[in-house]
């Protein structure tokens, strides 16, 4: 099959038709792609390196958007924060951190949730009971609380000089560990339906091991719903990261994420420097909203019962 | 005639009682269902043994027990002198397992929807290490042609096929490990009447060509008539009558068998007058 044919087949598919005809999906996807692009090209698009303390000029602090600074005469598109850090550059780099943490955390949650869900659904019995009770206990705690708990433990275990370097990884670990339950539950349910199907029995007849059957037969059939949950969880993870960073337990100020920027901006909201809070907050809103809308659209499109 | 499969006093009891803690709290006794009750039978090589009975009579459970999908509570199943299924968890040799295959009822659930037909048919070949990759793909083409499909169908997905074609794919997969004994669990009950005949004829032809032995689970007496050499009648888990097909249709011994034969719909008034189905 030629590439042209393949492209046409893709363009003509039900899935892509649903996308082409849904304005919400197109807008949400465009916003997400725009933000992704911004994050990827951050070093090229930004005016300065916001992590480089030496490049900051304290005299540029609190410059309003699109106005020349009273002392230096420099103009910044979105203004600067208290340290004279260009907000446009800071947001682009913050977006990078937020997206990296979001994707990694969802990846971790998926890996844990899918494995445990497959084991619980396929093996049943006490394995199922154990995994699902752990999941039940976990959902009774708010995920932010679990994340803060893990964060606290990790800080206690790490030497003080390593804390900032490992902050991002602790963040990923804590969000990943608090979001796996939904994956596990969904995968368990789908697995229980799939394992009763005769193609699984046909595989059992061949003497394949349970692990082989789970990986080769059941896993490909549970990925549909997992994809939908992954998208919605991505929005949750980005917000969780922002919340943790806002609370001061997330990304360190030397490596600010959107949440860190909002947290910094919050200090100056009542003294009139509104832009330090507003622009990072708007970016977070746009990102979380469009990822969420995309996830909702994906759920509606891929669910055969709603078609 | 040589015996290929022997079923020795096989029983299967399912424990359907609620979880232990619940049972203790509510002081309920254990609830057991006797799905298969001390069944013994013998299947001759190259013949078709039809197992008939109404829904819930335990015929599908017996079939699943024979192939080893569910271990029996007691008793054992022997294939050509080797253990095929037993109450003790003794591993069945791959060389024995390879010779026993199963064709399932639903042509929709029996093929993995995410796999290409070629991979589905090649799976038994790979699982038993029967040939290398290139030979395997040639063997898949051969098998697909043998069941009346095209070798180009290997690249397609199951949802692109009709029910009858899917059942042919199932048959091709079952044949892939070169089995001698195939258990068919109502292989035509989910198909259109016109397609049923085609699939039955294919199975008959394969039996002639490859010398296959079938255990045929069905509740359709017309299917039994065309396929079976031997017939076993099951009721509430027990084998109440086992005879050659001609003898059973001519003079059913057990009252339940007579009732079963009488309840079959009559195809034509003429046939009913001459006493045939």
XYZ file of C-alpha atoms in Angstrom:
584
model
C 0.000 0.000 0.000
C 1.450 3.367 -0.968
C 1.850 6.257 1.445
C -0.780 8.205 -0.480
C -3.312 5.433 -0.058
C -2.511 5.137 3.621
C -2.934 8.879 4.070
C -6.244 8.772 2.268
C -7.417 5.825 4.359
C -6.534 7.760 7.477
C -8.237 10.930 6.245
C -11.317 8.885 5.356
C -11.461 6.924 8.643
C -14.400 7.268 11.050
C -12.115 8.617 13.715
C -10.714 11.396 11.587
C -14.150 12.240 10.199
C -15.403 12.691 13.773
C -12.440 14.974 14.386
C -12.908 17.033 11.217
C -16.567 17.667 12.010
C -16.129 18.653 15.658
C -15.192 22.339 16.150
C -14.494 21.760 19.852
C -12.023 18.994 19.055
C -10.263 21.070 16.407
C -9.924 24.147 18.650
C -8.835 22.092 21.686
C -6.324 20.159 19.602
C -4.934 23.359 18.067
C -4.489 24.976 21.495
C -2.773 21.875 22.847
C -0.481 21.705 19.808
C 0.303 25.435 20.107
C 1.248 25.025 23.774
C 3.263 21.863 23.001
C 5.072 23.703 20.236
C 5.779 26.614 22.569
C 7.148 24.272 25.216
C 9.286 22.338 22.737
C 10.731 25.477 21.134
C 11.030 27.382 24.419
C 14.791 28.074 24.109
C 14.246 29.550 20.607
C 11.124 31.566 21.380
C 12.125 33.034 24.702
C 13.928 36.337 25.112
C 16.110 35.209 27.991
C 16.914 32.079 29.958
C 14.705 32.496 33.019
C 16.755 29.926 34.952
C 19.975 31.875 34.526
C 20.122 34.106 37.594
C 23.063 36.072 36.158
C 20.980 37.210 33.181
C 18.338 38.789 35.380
C 18.457 42.525 35.989
C 16.785 43.412 39.255
C 16.164 46.923 37.938
C 13.734 45.370 35.452
C 11.538 44.017 38.281
C 7.770 44.660 38.169
C 7.750 45.982 34.589
C 4.109 46.018 33.379
C 3.318 44.293 30.055
C 4.054 46.223 26.853
C 5.419 49.251 28.748
C 9.035 50.422 28.919
C 10.704 49.999 32.282
C 11.099 53.310 34.140
C 14.823 52.730 34.859
C 16.218 50.636 32.005
C 13.750 51.404 29.203
C 13.387 47.695 28.371
C 9.960 46.528 27.166
C 8.561 43.066 27.878
C 5.605 41.456 26.085
C 4.001 40.084 29.234
C 5.937 42.136 31.780
C 8.361 40.871 34.421
C 8.159 39.476 37.935
C 9.791 40.822 41.092
C 13.235 39.566 40.031
C 13.050 41.168 36.611
C 12.425 37.784 34.955
C 10.652 38.062 31.594
C 7.236 36.409 32.048
C 6.909 35.256 28.419
C 10.161 33.293 28.717
C 9.270 32.050 32.183
C 5.874 30.788 30.981
C 7.381 28.943 28.005
C 9.935 27.243 30.249
C 7.313 26.664 32.956
C 5.088 25.000 30.374
C 7.990 22.648 29.624
C 8.294 21.611 33.233
C 4.523 21.272 33.635
C 4.104 19.148 30.515
C 7.134 16.999 31.300
C 5.879 16.309 34.803
C 2.331 15.731 33.510
C 3.329 13.229 30.808
C 5.817 11.386 32.998
C 3.355 11.149 35.884
C 0.619 9.811 33.582
C 3.124 7.350 32.111
C 3.995 6.107 35.578
C 0.340 5.926 36.647
C -0.470 4.018 33.431
C 2.353 1.529 33.920
C 1.309 0.809 37.517
C -2.442 0.894 36.842
C -2.395 -1.289 33.722
C -0.150 -3.941 35.302
C -2.133 -4.144 38.528
C -5.456 -3.976 36.680
C -4.477 -6.828 34.355
C -3.278 -8.957 37.275
C -6.399 -8.265 39.343
C -8.811 -8.845 36.475
C -7.149 -11.914 35.033
C -6.044 -13.761 38.164
C -9.063 -12.840 40.300
C -9.338 -14.368 43.766
C -7.182 -12.996 46.556
C -4.857 -11.106 44.179
C -7.863 -9.187 42.883
C -9.227 -8.603 46.399
C -5.862 -7.347 47.664
C -5.178 -4.964 44.766
C -8.677 -3.547 44.730
C -8.769 -3.008 48.512
C -5.487 -1.102 48.263
C -7.075 0.947 45.479
C -10.189 1.537 47.622
C -8.094 2.748 50.531
C -6.097 4.995 48.220
C -9.139 6.780 46.773
C -10.394 7.657 50.249
C -7.391 9.983 50.526
C -7.417 13.101 48.318
C -4.689 12.624 45.718
C -3.038 15.918 46.684
C -2.678 14.592 50.234
C -1.008 11.415 48.986
C 1.278 13.443 46.759
C 2.239 15.694 49.699
C 2.848 12.627 51.860
C 5.197 11.058 49.297
C 6.834 14.423 48.782
C 7.405 14.809 52.498
C 8.885 11.327 52.863
C 11.152 11.849 49.857
C 12.409 15.165 51.251
C 13.180 13.475 54.515
C 15.143 10.717 52.789
C 17.087 12.954 50.388
C 20.108 14.988 51.507
C 19.312 18.752 51.475
C 21.695 19.563 48.609
C 20.008 16.992 46.335
C 16.437 18.125 47.034
C 16.193 20.666 44.225
C 17.703 18.299 41.665
C 15.308 15.530 42.565
C 12.260 17.746 43.122
C 10.918 17.112 39.606
C 11.293 13.325 39.967
C 9.678 13.282 43.367
C 6.844 15.305 41.856
C 6.414 12.747 39.051
C 6.531 9.861 41.518
C 4.001 11.402 43.869
C 1.485 12.342 41.163
C 1.967 9.011 39.367
C 1.369 7.039 42.545
C -1.783 9.001 43.340
C -3.438 8.606 39.914
C -2.999 4.887 39.126
C -6.281 3.761 40.696
C -8.494 4.797 37.818
C -6.344 2.963 35.290
C -6.311 -0.150 37.449
C -10.089 -0.153 37.895
C -10.853 0.387 34.222
C -8.316 -2.186 33.042
C -9.562 -4.700 35.627
C -13.150 -4.320 34.432
C -12.265 -4.659 30.748
C -9.946 -7.580 31.497
C -12.701 -9.447 33.313
C -14.913 -9.087 30.235
C -12.146 -10.026 27.782
C -10.833 -13.049 29.667
C -14.186 -14.820 29.348
C -14.053 -14.502 25.561
C -13.254 -17.583 23.583
C -10.102 -16.257 21.942
C -8.519 -16.281 25.399
C -9.602 -19.902 25.891
C -8.127 -20.755 22.511
C -4.829 -19.269 23.722
C -5.082 -21.214 26.996
C -5.480 -24.408 24.968
C -2.096 -23.730 23.378
C -0.529 -23.849 26.831
C 0.518 -20.168 26.799
C 1.428 -18.809 30.230
C -0.931 -16.417 31.989
C 1.561 -13.592 31.564
C 1.773 -14.224 27.807
C -2.013 -14.233 27.496
C -2.323 -10.999 29.473
C 0.349 -9.240 27.428
C -0.385 -10.517 23.933
C -4.118 -11.053 23.972
C -5.757 -8.939 26.647
C -3.515 -5.859 26.767
C -4.209 -4.741 23.147
C -7.940 -5.028 23.852
C -7.952 -2.827 26.955
C -5.953 0.050 25.443
C -8.994 1.927 24.027
C -10.476 3.060 27.348
C -6.965 3.506 28.775
C -6.169 6.099 26.101
C -9.239 8.132 27.073
C -8.436 8.025 30.780
C -4.811 8.911 30.037
C -5.903 12.140 28.335
C -8.197 13.151 31.176
C -5.585 12.157 33.765
C -3.024 14.293 31.928
C -5.158 17.368 32.669
C -5.504 16.236 36.293
C -1.757 15.648 36.599
C -0.926 19.096 35.206
C -3.323 20.691 37.688
C -1.962 18.534 40.538
C 1.573 19.603 39.649
C 0.511 23.255 39.598
C -1.262 22.837 42.927
C 1.738 21.195 44.572
C 4.094 23.813 43.148
C 1.705 26.550 44.270
C 1.750 25.071 47.769
C 5.532 25.209 47.653
C 6.168 21.481 47.647
C 6.600 21.054 43.898
C 8.985 22.460 41.309
C 11.675 24.612 43.002
C 11.876 28.375 42.219
C 15.125 27.710 40.326
C 13.188 25.551 37.882
C 9.728 27.104 37.924
C 6.674 25.359 36.530
C 3.394 27.141 35.827
C 2.311 26.419 39.413
C 5.489 27.998 40.818
C 4.915 31.090 38.678
C 1.318 31.382 39.891
C 2.538 30.985 43.447
C 5.043 33.815 42.957
C 2.404 35.994 41.288
C -0.028 35.425 44.123
C 2.212 37.453 46.450
C 1.815 40.550 44.314
C -1.858 40.315 43.405
C -2.977 42.858 45.996
C -0.110 45.258 45.430
C -1.257 45.887 41.867
C 1.190 43.737 39.838
C -1.634 41.625 38.415
C 0.223 40.366 35.339
C 2.626 38.163 37.304
C -0.321 35.982 38.349
C -2.665 36.388 35.407
C -0.558 35.207 32.455
C 0.745 31.947 33.953
C -2.773 31.251 35.285
C -4.333 31.843 31.855
C -1.787 29.509 30.261
C -2.552 26.797 32.819
C -6.285 27.313 32.253
C -5.921 27.027 28.460
C -3.779 23.909 28.756
C -5.920 22.069 31.305
C -9.178 23.039 29.610
C -8.163 21.985 26.100
C -6.618 18.703 27.249
C -9.821 17.998 29.183
C -12.060 18.870 26.224
C -9.925 16.666 24.002
C -10.263 13.824 26.497
C -14.049 14.232 26.657
C -14.282 14.256 22.890
C -12.085 11.165 22.659
C -14.278 9.348 25.196
C -17.448 10.193 23.285
C -15.917 9.212 19.948
C -14.355 5.944 21.010
C -17.341 4.751 23.054
C -19.401 2.618 20.674
C -22.470 2.857 22.884
C -22.685 6.630 22.452
C -22.413 6.569 18.653
C -11.901 -49.616 15.478
C -9.338 -48.057 17.775
C -10.161 -45.898 20.714
C -8.573 -42.414 20.601
C -10.100 -40.620 23.566
C -11.310 -42.248 26.759
C -13.235 -40.379 29.433
C -13.046 -42.164 32.800
C -15.675 -41.359 35.458
C -15.310 -37.617 34.988
C -17.213 -35.396 37.411
C -17.160 -31.633 37.664
C -18.571 -29.815 40.671
C -18.706 -26.018 40.723
C -18.609 -24.243 44.056
C -20.977 -21.298 43.648
C -21.285 -20.417 47.322
C -20.748 -16.799 48.383
C -17.356 -15.769 49.811
C -16.320 -17.584 52.996
C -16.723 -14.651 55.403
C -20.191 -13.966 54.024
C -21.174 -17.612 54.343
C -19.967 -17.828 57.917
C -21.738 -14.616 58.901
C -25.073 -15.591 57.350
C -24.685 -19.268 58.340
C -25.385 -20.551 54.864
C -24.225 -23.990 53.770
C -21.858 -24.411 50.816
C -23.661 -24.337 47.485
C -22.382 -26.810 44.918
C -23.534 -27.524 41.387
C -22.882 -30.910 39.870
C -22.290 -29.894 36.245
C -20.899 -33.234 35.082
C -21.848 -36.387 36.957
C -19.565 -39.408 36.630
C -19.411 -39.544 32.838
C -17.485 -42.265 31.036
C -17.261 -42.484 27.284
C -15.036 -43.665 24.517
C -14.405 -41.909 21.198
C -13.208 -43.954 18.221
C -10.455 -42.642 15.962
C -11.672 -41.031 12.755
C -15.261 -40.794 13.953
C -17.574 -38.062 15.126
C -19.018 -38.360 18.599
C -21.995 -36.048 19.048
C -22.946 -34.909 22.520
C -26.563 -33.726 22.632
C -28.714 -32.371 25.396
C -30.659 -29.296 26.379
C -29.113 -26.070 27.708
C -27.546 -26.604 31.120
C -27.166 -30.343 30.694
C -23.414 -30.030 31.187
C -22.307 -30.861 27.649
C -20.202 -27.716 27.215
C -18.627 -28.188 30.648
C -17.771 -31.762 29.734
C -16.190 -30.558 26.486
C -14.128 -27.924 28.301
C -13.057 -30.545 30.828
C -12.000 -32.974 28.121
C -9.702 -30.453 26.415
C -8.288 -29.345 29.750
C -9.722 -25.820 30.053
C -11.306 -26.697 33.418
C -9.822 -29.494 35.519
C -12.295 -32.212 36.506
C -13.221 -32.636 40.175
C -12.629 -36.350 39.810
C -11.889 -38.788 37.026
C -9.512 -38.471 34.111
C -9.370 -38.093 30.338
C -6.934 -40.106 28.235
C -5.768 -39.326 24.722
C -4.140 -42.202 22.866
C -2.937 -43.626 26.174
C -1.590 -40.280 27.494
C -3.191 -38.183 30.231
C -5.119 -35.232 28.774
C -6.992 -34.013 31.863
C -7.018 -35.233 35.433
C -8.123 -34.156 38.904
C -4.507 -33.929 39.999
C -2.722 -30.882 38.607
C -0.333 -32.849 36.507
C 1.025 -30.963 33.515
C -0.115 -32.178 30.130
C 2.757 -32.785 27.722
C 2.858 -30.194 24.890
C 3.089 -33.058 22.399
C -0.292 -34.298 23.657
C -1.838 -30.841 23.927
C -0.829 -30.058 20.348
C -2.994 -32.918 19.084
C -6.170 -31.627 20.719
C -7.874 -28.469 19.501
C -11.201 -26.766 19.943
C -13.587 -24.797 17.730
C -15.824 -22.428 19.654
C -19.433 -21.415 19.392
C -19.185 -17.680 18.785
C -17.372 -16.695 15.607
C -17.226 -13.150 17.024
C -15.595 -13.793 20.406
C -13.265 -16.587 19.338
C -10.914 -14.392 17.272
C -8.840 -11.662 18.905
C -10.174 -8.446 17.262
C -6.747 -6.737 17.443
C -4.874 -9.495 15.627
C -4.544 -10.017 11.899
C -5.931 -13.283 10.585
C -2.451 -14.472 9.625
C -1.218 -13.999 13.199
C -4.283 -15.737 14.622
C -3.785 -18.798 12.425
C -0.013 -18.792 12.979
C -0.282 -18.634 16.785
C -0.498 -22.421 17.377
C 2.414 -22.955 14.980
C 4.517 -20.460 16.949
C 3.340 -21.660 20.367
C 4.393 -25.241 19.642
C 7.461 -24.206 17.648
C 6.317 -26.250 14.662
C 8.228 -24.333 11.989
C 10.326 -21.244 11.412
C 8.910 -17.880 10.435
C 9.005 -18.226 6.652
C 7.613 -21.732 6.633
C 4.944 -20.600 9.084
C 3.629 -17.937 6.724
C 3.512 -20.466 3.883
C 1.677 -22.873 6.177
C -0.846 -20.134 7.062
C -1.559 -19.544 3.362
C -2.029 -23.274 2.913
C -4.412 -23.531 5.872
C -6.499 -20.573 4.736
C -6.873 -22.125 1.301
C -7.716 -25.465 2.873
C -10.741 -23.936 4.652
C -11.895 -22.062 1.550
C -10.390 -18.631 2.140
C -7.746 -16.779 0.122
C -4.138 -16.536 1.265
C -4.409 -12.750 0.920
C -6.947 -12.784 3.770
C -4.037 -13.258 6.198
C -3.389 -9.506 6.203
C -6.952 -8.586 7.149
C -8.617 -8.220 10.545
C -11.432 -10.487 11.807
C -14.068 -7.725 11.688
C -13.751 -7.646 7.889
C -15.260 -11.136 7.643
C -18.765 -12.592 7.922
C -19.755 -15.085 10.602
C -19.251 -18.096 8.351
C -15.860 -16.854 7.164
C -14.800 -16.215 10.759
C -15.723 -19.780 11.652
C -13.513 -20.909 8.758
C -10.670 -18.872 10.276
C -11.312 -20.628 13.610
C -11.119 -23.964 11.838
C -7.869 -22.950 10.137
C -6.410 -21.984 13.521
C -7.538 -25.291 15.035
C -5.877 -27.193 12.168
C -2.629 -25.223 12.448
C -1.122 -27.447 15.155
C -1.934 -30.566 13.103
C -4.316 -32.044 15.680
C -5.897 -35.477 15.574
C -8.827 -34.646 17.802
C -10.995 -31.518 17.584
C -13.749 -30.583 20.020
C -16.435 -28.523 18.287
C -18.607 -26.637 20.781
C -21.769 -25.770 18.815
C -19.709 -24.462 15.901
C -22.715 -23.668 13.732
C -25.368 -22.508 16.196
C -24.482 -18.827 15.717
C -24.597 -19.024 11.907
C -27.288 -18.631 9.243
C -28.842 -21.883 8.116
C -27.342 -21.612 4.615
C -23.873 -21.010 6.043
C -24.284 -23.807 8.616
C -24.396 -26.411 5.859
C -21.204 -25.039 4.253
C -19.289 -25.149 7.527
C -20.566 -28.669 8.320
C -19.562 -29.883 4.872
C -16.114 -28.354 5.336
C -15.715 -30.170 8.667
C -16.822 -33.436 7.085
C -14.418 -33.020 4.193
C -11.536 -32.251 6.571
C -12.407 -35.378 8.534
C -12.153 -37.458 5.354
C -8.940 -35.804 4.162
C -7.052 -35.625 7.463
C -8.613 -38.509 9.390
C -9.767 -36.204 12.187
C -11.757 -37.295 15.201
C -14.488 -34.926 16.371
C -16.371 -34.432 19.574
C -19.381 -32.448 18.446
C -21.401 -30.543 21.033
C -24.793 -29.507 19.742
C -28.484 -29.309 20.508
C -29.457 -29.332 16.845
C -30.590 -32.843 15.885
C -30.358 -32.082 12.174
C -26.653 -31.353 12.658
C -26.290 -34.601 14.590
C -27.885 -36.522 11.733
C -25.413 -35.224 9.147
C -22.285 -35.457 11.308
C -22.439 -38.135 13.961
C -21.293 -41.734 14.025
C -21.838 -42.070 17.769
C -24.237 -40.122 19.920
C -24.230 -39.464 23.641
C -27.269 -37.923 25.309
C -26.712 -35.793 28.408
C -29.234 -34.788 31.026
C -28.461 -32.920 34.249
C -24.771 -33.683 33.969
C -25.135 -37.410 33.403
C -24.719 -39.380 30.195
C -28.102 -41.125 30.001
C -27.660 -42.887 26.686
C -24.792 -43.609 24.299
C -25.315 -45.464 21.028
C -24.384 -45.453 17.388
C -26.253 -42.779 15.450
C -28.371 -45.217 13.427
C -29.389 -47.193 16.493
C -30.262 -44.113 18.475
C -32.460 -42.538 15.810
C -34.137 -45.905 15.096
C -34.845 -46.930 18.665
C -34.083 -44.454 21.413
C -33.838 -46.328 24.702
C -34.032 -43.655 27.337
C -37.264 -41.725 27.900
C -35.371 -38.453 27.786
C -33.874 -39.286 24.385
C -37.341 -40.086 23.033
C -38.616 -36.764 24.328
C -35.653 -34.957 22.753
C -36.281 -36.591 19.373
C -40.011 -35.866 19.541
C -39.423 -32.220 20.367
C -37.335 -31.568 17.248
C -39.227 -29.535 14.660
C -40.500 -31.553 11.698
C -39.005 -30.420 8.416
C -41.786 -31.605 6.113
C -45.144 -33.352 6.602
C -43.996 -36.097 4.262
C -40.937 -36.777 6.404
C -43.089 -36.906 9.514
C -45.340 -39.568 7.943
C -42.398 -41.752 7.071
C -41.126 -41.334 10.619
C -38.000 -39.332 9.750
C -36.847 -35.975 10.933
